[in-house]
Amino acid sequence: MTGLVSFFRRLEGPQTVGRGPAFWSLFAVVLAAALAYPLFSDGYTVGNTVYFFVWVFIALSLCVIWGYGGSLSFGQTAFFGIAGYGYGVLTLNFGSAYGFTLVALVAAVAIAALFAVLLGYFMFFGRIAGVFLGIVTLAVTLMLERFMAQTAGPEWHIGSARLNGFNGMSAMPPLTIPWPGEPIVLFADVGLYYLVLGLLVLVYLALRILMNSSFGNVIVAIRENPERAEMLGYDIRKYQLITFVIGAALAGLSGVLYTVWGQYITPSSMSMTAAALPLIWVAVGGRSDLTSTVIGTLVVLAAFQALTIYGSQYALVFMGVLLVLTVLIAPNGLVLGVMNWLGRLATRFTQKAG
Amino acid sequence: MSLLELRELNKHFGGLHVTNGVNLTLEPGEIHCLIGPNGAGKSTLFRLILGEHHPGSGDILFAGENITALKSFARIHRGLSVKFQVPGVFKGLSVRQNLEIALQSRHRGAGLEAEIGRLLTFLGLESEQTQTAGNLSHGQKQWLEIGMAISLKPRLLLLDEPTAGMSPEETHMTGEMVQRLNADGMTVLAIEHDMAFVRQVARRVTVLHLGQVFAQGSIEEIVANERVAAIYLGQAHA
């Protein structure tokens, strides 16, 4: 029991909105609903929901790097693409037997993280900060997009995997769990849904613990005042690099899951539009809070998809308007604003009752 | 052995010679004030000591060790600490969290809680602990940052205008705070314009002018020095 109490205590702190029995009861209800949802829905709709969930990881990566760490990375899609292509190359070469797709998932995420170590080292140890960090990361992702787009010829291949230029790679095997008798293939419906939901809950809780730990304290301290943080004896470059790599791994996870979900990956996943959209989800939700980022991303994505169906030409314009409105009305995020307002309301209510 | 020794320190910004062959020695346990007109190079000297700027030539010795090439955070680990001129608190975080971040590398769990409580009392900020640091008054921000600086238990505390924007009472309280820290063995080097504060705390005073050490001595000697009075009135070259 005390173990459970101390576990919940580590999940809560000044860095995350939502605490106490009321919040965690609500969390349990939402989780239970998410677990039961495939029972009341069809495979296609569930698969569509998986698509939404997949993007939450890249949103969380921006939340960590930008919202908590204060470094605006415009190139999270670079890691998304690298991991997506990485999974494709690995599985098209080595197949899916013996649970290799799971190995490929981990390896692809690791490749993206390794790339972030290299890029991050030059940026943070070279003291690149502020808007320049955004420019460098955006340049990297656009460069990767351009590069992959010109790999159409048959000479562009890694092993037996053709890169296929602008059309991208496809037909990589879905995630397969080895099982005695028949291996379990996670197609983009109920099977993949539970895996992605499980990963989402795991990542969300782990990030809550990380951000409320002493490491998280240093990360937000660097956001608030890097000079002061360094003059408290913290090697801020090291902390920034670690945060960047964690973010890259999350964006990479998003990329792999996206590739697994649709069984394709194209260079446009690293394009300008692809790079800008996660910024909007996170800014609208509330970049400095994990919960707000998750809710904001899901809501904006659902709205975006509805708009694409009913008026595709306006969907991107609407996204731009939404961003402008957020910056003007609630610069810290609409969802975070509402959550803080609810929090204040609850406090006032309990004070009156008490 | 002296605690801090600056040897022939030089720093240029383009054609501007902001630190010009500065020699300065600090003995353990002293409170030393650095004064001088605006643009004398006081804050630059601090930045050189802290490693935010690197000197063109010259050496910085701390407790006998040459730290000229060390990174800032490594100098902090050696026992340096600073309160900046513009209060460098973490504005978006609570007072308590500010102190926690300063203290967490030396204390954990219950020890951390106790230490935060002790510092809050020392700074007189108990009732403000849940407030956002950005909402504190200017004087309270100064105190909070002094609290963060001293939480590292430094051997040498650098204070850049610790009483700027404070009322005479607050200035006096800050002076007492510095004296208490000094009584516990902390060496202090302070940049200060407020002569009441300098009189209250300083044993030795160094006057900096145009990047050079212009005069040095006890506060009485400095006040009696006509050349020092002249540079404050802009007549150094008269």
CSV table of C-alpha atoms in Angstrom, one decimal, chain B residues 10-111:
chain,number,residue,atom,x,y,z
B,10,ASN,CA,42.7,41.6,-19.7
B,11,LYS,CA,39.5,41.6,-21.7
B,12,HIS,CA,38.8,43.4,-25.0
B,13,PHE,CA,35.4,43.8,-26.7
B,14,GLY,CA,36.6,44.9,-30.1
B,15,GLY,CA,38.5,48.0,-29.6
B,16,LEU,CA,37.1,48.5,-26.1
B,17,HIS,CA,39.5,47.5,-23.3
B,18,VAL,CA,37.0,46.7,-20.6
B,19,THR,CA,39.4,44.9,-18.2
B,20,ASN,CA,42.9,46.3,-18.3
B,21,GLY,CA,45.5,44.5,-16.3
B,22,VAL,CA,43.5,43.9,-13.2
B,23,ASN,CA,45.2,42.4,-10.2
B,24,LEU,CA,43.1,41.6,-7.2
B,25,THR,CA,43.5,39.3,-4.2
B,26,LEU,CA,40.9,38.2,-1.8
B,27,GLU,CA,41.7,36.6,1.5
B,28,PRO,CA,39.5,33.9,3.0
B,29,GLY,CA,36.9,35.4,5.4
B,30,GLU,CA,36.8,38.9,4.1
B,31,ILE,CA,34.0,41.0,2.7
B,32,HIS,CA,35.3,43.0,-0.2
B,33,CYS,CA,33.4,45.6,-2.1
B,34,LEU,CA,34.0,46.6,-5.6
B,35,ILE,CA,32.9,50.1,-6.5
B,36,GLY,CA,33.3,52.4,-9.5
B,37,PRO,CA,31.3,54.5,-11.9
B,38,ASN,CA,29.1,53.0,-14.5
B,39,GLY,CA,31.1,51.3,-17.2
B,40,ALA,CA,34.1,50.8,-15.0
B,41,GLY,CA,34.1,47.0,-15.8
B,42,LYS,CA,32.8,45.7,-12.6
B,43,SER,CA,30.2,43.3,-14.0
B,44,THR,CA,32.6,42.2,-16.7
B,45,LEU,CA,35.1,41.3,-14.0
B,46,PHE,CA,32.4,39.1,-12.4
B,47,ARG,CA,31.7,37.4,-15.7
B,48,LEU,CA,35.4,36.7,-16.1
B,49,ILE,CA,35.6,35.2,-12.6
B,50,LEU,CA,32.5,33.1,-13.4
B,51,GLY,CA,33.7,31.9,-16.8
B,52,GLU,CA,30.9,33.6,-18.8
B,53,HIS,CA,33.6,35.6,-20.5
B,54,HIS,CA,37.1,34.4,-21.2
B,55,PRO,CA,40.0,36.8,-20.6
B,56,GLY,CA,42.3,37.7,-23.5
B,57,SER,CA,45.2,37.3,-21.2
B,58,GLY,CA,45.9,36.8,-17.5
B,59,ASP,CA,45.0,34.2,-14.9
B,60,ILE,CA,42.3,33.5,-12.4
B,61,LEU,CA,43.3,31.4,-9.3
B,62,PHE,CA,40.8,30.0,-6.9
B,63,ALA,CA,42.1,28.5,-3.7
B,64,GLY,CA,45.5,28.1,-5.4
B,65,GLU,CA,44.0,26.3,-8.5
B,66,ASN,CA,44.2,28.0,-11.9
B,67,ILE,CA,40.5,28.0,-13.1
B,68,THR,CA,41.0,30.3,-16.1
B,69,ALA,CA,40.0,27.5,-18.6
B,70,LEU,CA,37.2,25.9,-16.6
B,71,LYS,CA,33.6,26.0,-17.6
B,72,SER,CA,31.2,28.0,-15.5
B,73,PHE,CA,29.4,25.0,-13.9
B,74,ALA,CA,32.8,23.5,-13.0
B,75,ARG,CA,33.8,26.7,-11.2
B,76,ILE,CA,30.5,26.6,-9.3
B,77,HIS,CA,31.5,23.0,-8.2
B,78,ARG,CA,34.8,24.4,-6.9
B,79,GLY,CA,33.0,26.7,-4.5
B,80,LEU,CA,32.0,29.9,-6.4
B,81,SER,CA,28.4,31.2,-6.4
B,82,VAL,CA,26.8,34.4,-7.7
B,83,LYS,CA,23.8,36.6,-7.4
B,84,PHE,CA,23.3,38.5,-10.7
B,85,GLN,CA,22.6,42.2,-11.1
B,86,VAL,CA,19.2,41.6,-12.6
B,87,PRO,CA,17.7,39.0,-10.2
B,88,GLY,CA,18.0,35.7,-12.0
B,89,VAL,CA,15.2,33.8,-10.3
B,90,PHE,CA,13.1,31.2,-12.2
B,91,LYS,CA,10.2,33.5,-12.7
B,92,GLY,CA,7.5,31.0,-13.7
B,93,LEU,CA,8.2,28.6,-10.8
B,94,SER,CA,7.2,28.9,-7.1
B,95,VAL,CA,9.6,30.3,-4.5
B,96,ARG,CA,9.8,26.9,-3.0
B,97,GLN,CA,10.7,25.2,-6.3
B,98,ASN,CA,13.4,27.8,-6.9
B,99,LEU,CA,15.1,26.8,-3.7
B,100,GLU,CA,14.5,23.1,-4.4
B,101,ILE,CA,16.3,23.3,-7.7
B,102,ALA,CA,19.2,25.1,-6.0
B,103,LEU,CA,19.4,22.6,-3.2
B,104,GLN,CA,18.5,19.2,-4.8
B,105,SER,CA,22.0,18.3,-5.8
B,106,ARG,CA,23.2,18.3,-2.2
B,107,HIS,CA,20.0,17.2,-0.4
B,108,ARG,CA,17.3,14.6,-0.8
B,109,GLY,CA,14.0,13.7,0.8
B,110,ALA,CA,13.4,14.9,4.3
B,111,GLY,CA,16.8,16.6,4.4
